[in-house]
mmCIF file of C-alpha atoms in Angstrom:
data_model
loop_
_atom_site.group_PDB
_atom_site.id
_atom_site.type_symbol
_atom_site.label_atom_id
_atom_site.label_comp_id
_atom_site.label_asym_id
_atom_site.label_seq_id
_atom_site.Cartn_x
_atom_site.Cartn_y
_atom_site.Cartn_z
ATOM 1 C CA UNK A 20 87.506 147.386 43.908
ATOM 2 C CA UNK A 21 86.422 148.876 47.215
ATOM 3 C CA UNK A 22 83.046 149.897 47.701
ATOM 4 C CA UNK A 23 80.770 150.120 50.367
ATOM 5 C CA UNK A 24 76.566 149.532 49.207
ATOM 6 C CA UNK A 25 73.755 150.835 51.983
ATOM 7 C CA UNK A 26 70.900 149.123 50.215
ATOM 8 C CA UNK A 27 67.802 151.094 52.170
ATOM 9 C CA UNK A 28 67.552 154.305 50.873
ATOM 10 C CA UNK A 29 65.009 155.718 53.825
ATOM 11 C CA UNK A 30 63.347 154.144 56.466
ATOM 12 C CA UNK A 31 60.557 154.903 58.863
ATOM 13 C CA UNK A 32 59.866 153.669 61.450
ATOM 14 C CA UNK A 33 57.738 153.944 64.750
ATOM 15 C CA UNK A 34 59.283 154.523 67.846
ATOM 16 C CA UNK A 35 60.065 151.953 70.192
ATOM 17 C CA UNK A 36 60.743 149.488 67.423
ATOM 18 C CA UNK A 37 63.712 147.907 66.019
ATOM 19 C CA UNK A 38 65.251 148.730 63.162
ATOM 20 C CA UNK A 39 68.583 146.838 61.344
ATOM 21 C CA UNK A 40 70.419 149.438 58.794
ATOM 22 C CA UNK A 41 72.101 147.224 56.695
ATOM 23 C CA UNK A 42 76.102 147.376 55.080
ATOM 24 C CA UNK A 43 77.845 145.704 52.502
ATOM 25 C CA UNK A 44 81.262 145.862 51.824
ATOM 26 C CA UNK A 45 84.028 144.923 49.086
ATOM 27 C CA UNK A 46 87.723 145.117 49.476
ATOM 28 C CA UNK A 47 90.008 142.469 48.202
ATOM 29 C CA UNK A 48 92.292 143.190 51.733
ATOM 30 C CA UNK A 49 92.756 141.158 54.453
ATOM 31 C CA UNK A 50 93.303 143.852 56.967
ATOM 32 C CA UNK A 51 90.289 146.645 56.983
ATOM 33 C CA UNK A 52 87.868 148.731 59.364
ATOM 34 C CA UNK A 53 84.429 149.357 58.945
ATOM 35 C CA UNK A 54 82.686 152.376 60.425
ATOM 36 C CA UNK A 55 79.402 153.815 61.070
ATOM 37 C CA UNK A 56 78.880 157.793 61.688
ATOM 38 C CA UNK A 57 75.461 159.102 62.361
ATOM 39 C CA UNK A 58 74.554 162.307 60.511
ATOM 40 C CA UNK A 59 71.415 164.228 62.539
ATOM 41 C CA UNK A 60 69.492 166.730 61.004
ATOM 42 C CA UNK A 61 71.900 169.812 62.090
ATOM 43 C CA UNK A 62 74.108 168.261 60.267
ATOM 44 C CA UNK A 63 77.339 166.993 61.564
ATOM 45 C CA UNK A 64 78.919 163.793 61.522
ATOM 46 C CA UNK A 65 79.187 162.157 65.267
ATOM 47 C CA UNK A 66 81.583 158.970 65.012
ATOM 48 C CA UNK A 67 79.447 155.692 66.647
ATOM 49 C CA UNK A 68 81.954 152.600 65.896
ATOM 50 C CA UNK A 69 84.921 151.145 64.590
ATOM 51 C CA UNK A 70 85.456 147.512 64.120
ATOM 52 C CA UNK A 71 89.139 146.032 62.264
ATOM 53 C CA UNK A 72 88.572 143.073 60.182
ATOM 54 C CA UNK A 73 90.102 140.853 62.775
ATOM 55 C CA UNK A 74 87.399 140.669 64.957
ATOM 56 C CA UNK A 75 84.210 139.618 64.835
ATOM 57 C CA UNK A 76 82.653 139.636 67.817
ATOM 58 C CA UNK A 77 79.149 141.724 67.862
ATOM 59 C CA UNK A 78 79.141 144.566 69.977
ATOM 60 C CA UNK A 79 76.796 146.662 72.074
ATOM 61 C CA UNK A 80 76.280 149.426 72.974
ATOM 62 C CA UNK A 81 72.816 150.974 74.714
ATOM 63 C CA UNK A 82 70.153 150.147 72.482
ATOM 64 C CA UNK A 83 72.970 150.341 69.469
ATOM 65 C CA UNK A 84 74.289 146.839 67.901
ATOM 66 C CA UNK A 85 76.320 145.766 65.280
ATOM 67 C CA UNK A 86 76.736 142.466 63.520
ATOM 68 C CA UNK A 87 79.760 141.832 61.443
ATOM 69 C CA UNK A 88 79.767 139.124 59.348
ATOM 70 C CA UNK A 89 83.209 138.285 57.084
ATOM 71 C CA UNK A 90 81.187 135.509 55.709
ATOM 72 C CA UNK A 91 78.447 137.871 54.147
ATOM 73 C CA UNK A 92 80.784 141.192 54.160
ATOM 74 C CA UNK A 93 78.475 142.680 56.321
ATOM 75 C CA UNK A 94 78.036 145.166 59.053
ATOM 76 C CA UNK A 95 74.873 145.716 60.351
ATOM 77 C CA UNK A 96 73.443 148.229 62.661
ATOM 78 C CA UNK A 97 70.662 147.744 64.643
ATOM 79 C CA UNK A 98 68.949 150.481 66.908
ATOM 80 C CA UNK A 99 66.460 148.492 69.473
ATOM 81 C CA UNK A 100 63.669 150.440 70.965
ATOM 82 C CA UNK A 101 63.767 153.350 68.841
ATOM 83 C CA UNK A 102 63.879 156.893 69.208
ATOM 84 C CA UNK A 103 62.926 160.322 67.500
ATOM 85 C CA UNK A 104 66.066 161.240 68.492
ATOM 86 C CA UNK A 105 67.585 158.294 66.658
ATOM 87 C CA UNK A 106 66.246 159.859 63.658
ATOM 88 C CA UNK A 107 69.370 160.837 60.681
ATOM 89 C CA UNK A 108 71.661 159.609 58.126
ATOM 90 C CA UNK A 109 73.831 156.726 58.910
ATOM 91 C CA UNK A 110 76.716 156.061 56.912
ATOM 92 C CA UNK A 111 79.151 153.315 56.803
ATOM 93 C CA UNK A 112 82.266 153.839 55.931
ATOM 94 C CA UNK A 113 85.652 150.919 54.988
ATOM 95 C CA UNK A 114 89.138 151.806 55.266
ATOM 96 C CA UNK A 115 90.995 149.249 53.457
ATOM 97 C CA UNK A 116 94.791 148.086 53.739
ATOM 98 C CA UNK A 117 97.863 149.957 54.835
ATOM 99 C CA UNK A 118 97.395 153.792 54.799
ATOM 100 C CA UNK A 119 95.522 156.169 56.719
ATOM 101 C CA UNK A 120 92.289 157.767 56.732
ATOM 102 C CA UNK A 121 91.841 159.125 53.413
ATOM 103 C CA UNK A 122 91.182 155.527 52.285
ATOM 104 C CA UNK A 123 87.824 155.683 53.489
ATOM 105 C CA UNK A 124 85.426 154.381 51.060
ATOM 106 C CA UNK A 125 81.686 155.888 52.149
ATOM 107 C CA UNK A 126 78.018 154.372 51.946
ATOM 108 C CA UNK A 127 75.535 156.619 50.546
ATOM 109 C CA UNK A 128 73.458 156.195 53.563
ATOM 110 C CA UNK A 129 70.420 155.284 54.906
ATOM 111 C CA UNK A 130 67.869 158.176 55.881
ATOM 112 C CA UNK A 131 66.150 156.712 59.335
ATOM 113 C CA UNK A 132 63.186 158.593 60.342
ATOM 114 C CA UNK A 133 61.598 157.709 63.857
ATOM 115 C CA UNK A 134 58.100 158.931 64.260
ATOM 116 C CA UNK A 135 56.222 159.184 67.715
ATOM 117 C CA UNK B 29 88.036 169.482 74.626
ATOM 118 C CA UNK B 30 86.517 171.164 72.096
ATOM 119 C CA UNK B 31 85.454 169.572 68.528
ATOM 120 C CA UNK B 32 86.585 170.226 65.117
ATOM 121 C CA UNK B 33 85.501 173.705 64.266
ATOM 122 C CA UNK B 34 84.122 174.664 61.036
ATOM 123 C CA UNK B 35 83.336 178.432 59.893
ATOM 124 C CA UNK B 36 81.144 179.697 58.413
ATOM 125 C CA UNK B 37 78.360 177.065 58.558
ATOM 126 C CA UNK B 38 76.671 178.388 55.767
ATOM 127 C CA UNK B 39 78.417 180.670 52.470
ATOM 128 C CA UNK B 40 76.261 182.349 50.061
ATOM 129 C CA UNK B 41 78.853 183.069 47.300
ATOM 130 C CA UNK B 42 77.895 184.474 43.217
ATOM 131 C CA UNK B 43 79.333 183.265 40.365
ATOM 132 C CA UNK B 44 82.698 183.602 39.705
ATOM 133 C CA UNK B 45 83.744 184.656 43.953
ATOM 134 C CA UNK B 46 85.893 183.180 46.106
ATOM 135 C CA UNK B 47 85.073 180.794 49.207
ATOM 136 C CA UNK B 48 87.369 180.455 51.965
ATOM 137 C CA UNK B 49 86.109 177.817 54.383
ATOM 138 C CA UNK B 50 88.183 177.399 57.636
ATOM 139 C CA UNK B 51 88.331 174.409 59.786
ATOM 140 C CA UNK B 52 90.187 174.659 63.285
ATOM 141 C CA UNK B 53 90.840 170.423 64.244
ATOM 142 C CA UNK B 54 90.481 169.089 67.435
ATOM 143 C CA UNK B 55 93.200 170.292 70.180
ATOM 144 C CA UNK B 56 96.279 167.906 69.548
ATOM 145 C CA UNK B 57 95.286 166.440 65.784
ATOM 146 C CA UNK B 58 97.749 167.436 63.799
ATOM 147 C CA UNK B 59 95.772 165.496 60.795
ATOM 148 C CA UNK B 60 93.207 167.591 58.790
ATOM 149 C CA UNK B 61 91.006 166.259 56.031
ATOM 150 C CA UNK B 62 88.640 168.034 53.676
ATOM 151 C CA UNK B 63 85.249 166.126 53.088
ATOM 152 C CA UNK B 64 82.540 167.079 49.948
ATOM 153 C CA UNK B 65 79.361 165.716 50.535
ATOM 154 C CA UNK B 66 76.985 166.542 47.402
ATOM 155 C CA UNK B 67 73.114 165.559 47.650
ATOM 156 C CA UNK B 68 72.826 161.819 46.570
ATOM 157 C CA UNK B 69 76.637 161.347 46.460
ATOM 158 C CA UNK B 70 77.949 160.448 49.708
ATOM 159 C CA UNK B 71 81.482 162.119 51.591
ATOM 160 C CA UNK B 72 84.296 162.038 49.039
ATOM 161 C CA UNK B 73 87.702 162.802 50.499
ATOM 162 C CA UNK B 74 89.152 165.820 49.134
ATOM 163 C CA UNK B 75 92.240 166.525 50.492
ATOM 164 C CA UNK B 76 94.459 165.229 53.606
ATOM 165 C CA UNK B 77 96.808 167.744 55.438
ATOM 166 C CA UNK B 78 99.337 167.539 57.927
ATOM 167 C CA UNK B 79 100.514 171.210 59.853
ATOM 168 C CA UNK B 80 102.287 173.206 56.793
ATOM 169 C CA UNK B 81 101.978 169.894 54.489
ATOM 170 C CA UNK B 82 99.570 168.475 51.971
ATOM 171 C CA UNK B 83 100.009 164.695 52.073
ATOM 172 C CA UNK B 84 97.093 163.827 49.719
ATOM 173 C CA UNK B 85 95.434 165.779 47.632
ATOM 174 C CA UNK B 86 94.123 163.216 44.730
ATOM 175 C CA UNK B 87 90.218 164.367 45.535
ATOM 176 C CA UNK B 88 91.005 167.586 45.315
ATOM 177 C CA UNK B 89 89.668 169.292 41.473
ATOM 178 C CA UNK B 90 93.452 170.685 39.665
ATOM 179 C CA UNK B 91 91.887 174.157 38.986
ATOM 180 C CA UNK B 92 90.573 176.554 41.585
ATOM 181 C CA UNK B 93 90.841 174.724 44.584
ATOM 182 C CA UNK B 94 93.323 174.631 47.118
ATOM 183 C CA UNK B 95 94.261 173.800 50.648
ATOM 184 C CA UNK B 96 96.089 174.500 53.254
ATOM 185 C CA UNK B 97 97.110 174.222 57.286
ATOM 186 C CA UNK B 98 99.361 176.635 58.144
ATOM 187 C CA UNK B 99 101.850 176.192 61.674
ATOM 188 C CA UNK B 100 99.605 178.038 62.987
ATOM 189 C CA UNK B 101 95.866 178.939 62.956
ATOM 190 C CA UNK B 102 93.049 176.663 61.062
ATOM 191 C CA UNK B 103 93.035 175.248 57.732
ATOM 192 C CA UNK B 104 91.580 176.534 54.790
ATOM 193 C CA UNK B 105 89.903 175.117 52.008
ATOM 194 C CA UNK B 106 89.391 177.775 49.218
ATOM 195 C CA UNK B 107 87.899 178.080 46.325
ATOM 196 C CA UNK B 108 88.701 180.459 43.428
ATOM 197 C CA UNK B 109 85.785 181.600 40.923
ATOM 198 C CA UNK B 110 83.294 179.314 42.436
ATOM 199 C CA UNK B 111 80.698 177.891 40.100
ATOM 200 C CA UNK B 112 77.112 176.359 40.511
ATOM 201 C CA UNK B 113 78.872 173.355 41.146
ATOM 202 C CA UNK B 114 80.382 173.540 43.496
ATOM 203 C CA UNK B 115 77.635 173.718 46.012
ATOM 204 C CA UNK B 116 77.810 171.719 48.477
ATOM 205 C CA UNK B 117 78.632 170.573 52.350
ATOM 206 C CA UNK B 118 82.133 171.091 52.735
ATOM 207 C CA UNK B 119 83.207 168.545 56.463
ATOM 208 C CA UNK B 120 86.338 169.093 57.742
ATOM 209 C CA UNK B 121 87.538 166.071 60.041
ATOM 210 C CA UNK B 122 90.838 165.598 62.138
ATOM 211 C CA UNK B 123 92.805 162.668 63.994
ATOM 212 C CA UNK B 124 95.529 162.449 65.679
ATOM 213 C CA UNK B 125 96.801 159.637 63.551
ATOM 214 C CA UNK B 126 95.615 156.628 62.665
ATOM 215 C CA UNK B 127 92.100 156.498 64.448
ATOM 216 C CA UNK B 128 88.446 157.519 63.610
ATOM 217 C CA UNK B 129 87.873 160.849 62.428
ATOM 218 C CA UNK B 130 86.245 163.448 63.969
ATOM 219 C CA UNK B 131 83.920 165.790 61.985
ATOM 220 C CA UNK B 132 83.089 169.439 62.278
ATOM 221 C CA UNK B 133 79.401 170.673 61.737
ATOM 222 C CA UNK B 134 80.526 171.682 57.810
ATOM 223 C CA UNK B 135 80.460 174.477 55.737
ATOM 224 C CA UNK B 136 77.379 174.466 53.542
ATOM 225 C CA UNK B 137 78.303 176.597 50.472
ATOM 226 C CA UNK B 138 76.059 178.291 48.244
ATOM 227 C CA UNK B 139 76.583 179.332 44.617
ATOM 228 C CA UNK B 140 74.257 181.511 43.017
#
């Protein structure tokens, strides 16, 4: 089965600090992509990342990072130095083996609320 | 370039109408896809499209909805005799292939 489990619910946070929003995954393929999107309060969905299953290097971007680890099935997102800006939804997403995007398997998401 | 385009953002419909939600993709995707987000639920893919073609339409409910993406001009999601239900944040994303998606602002329908 493919599924994809965003444990935190909500979190709040002050600004300036870090926060990690964390992402399981399960897919019995070999070959998959993970995403995140980032879902602000007006509502649309702005595409942050995608990473294939055949690399695991970290990556960075501003004060965005994610950690992918095959060994846990686990992509991470960490936001360092928070914002109020950085506050929405943040959903990961899995697209698993051959076929296109319908395949994506979503996260419920985590609700991140930065306060000043 | 400009985004996907969804209209109208937000749908009041009554029992029993029909919604007609239109999505204009991003200017050379030729893929369309029809997102439901319900509150608690997460995005479940509805329907994929390709200009005049449904490819995949095994999220989409049998009865009253259907889909569309004509050769030319946006796609369209409708829905016949719309129920309670159905409320909900319609997304409509494109691609140009195989590579991320790219989301419109939604359609967030209301039933009363």
């Amino acid at each position: 089965a493919q599924k994809v489990t965003q444990a935190q619910t909500e979190i709040s946070v002050v600004e300036k600090e870090d926060v990690t929003l964390d992402c399981v995954y399960e897919t019995r393929d070999t070959t998959y992509y993970l995403f995140w999107y980032k879902q602000p309060p007006s509502g649309e969905l702005v595409f942050l990342i995608r990473r294939n299953s055949f690399d695991e290097q970290n990556e960075i971007s501003g004060r965005y990072s994610w950690n992918f680890q095959k060994s846990t099935s686990s992509f991470n997102f960490t936001i360092t130095a928070s914002q109020v800006v950085d506050s929405a939804v943040y959903f990961c997403a899995l697209k698993s083996g051959a076929g296109n995007n319908r395949k994506l398997i979503w996260g419920l998401g985590t609700s991140l609320a930065v306060n000043p | 370039n400009a985004g996907v385009m969804q209209n109208p953002r937000h749908l009041v419909r009554r029992r029993g109408q029909e919604a007609r939600l239109r999505c204009s993709p991003m200017k050379g995707h030729s893929h369309v896809y029809w997102y439901r987000q319900l509150p608690e639920e997460g995005l479940k893919f509805m329907v994929y499209l390709q200009k005049e073609n449904i490819i995949d339409e095994s999220g989409m409910p049998k009865e009253r909805f259907s889909a569309e993406f004509p050769k030319e001009g946006p796609s369209i999601l409708r829905i016949q005799q719309v129920v309670r239900g159905d409320s909900a944040a319609y997304f409509c994303a494109s691609s140009p292939g195989d590579s991320p998606l790219h989301f419109g602002n939604g359609t967030r329908l209301t039933v009363t």
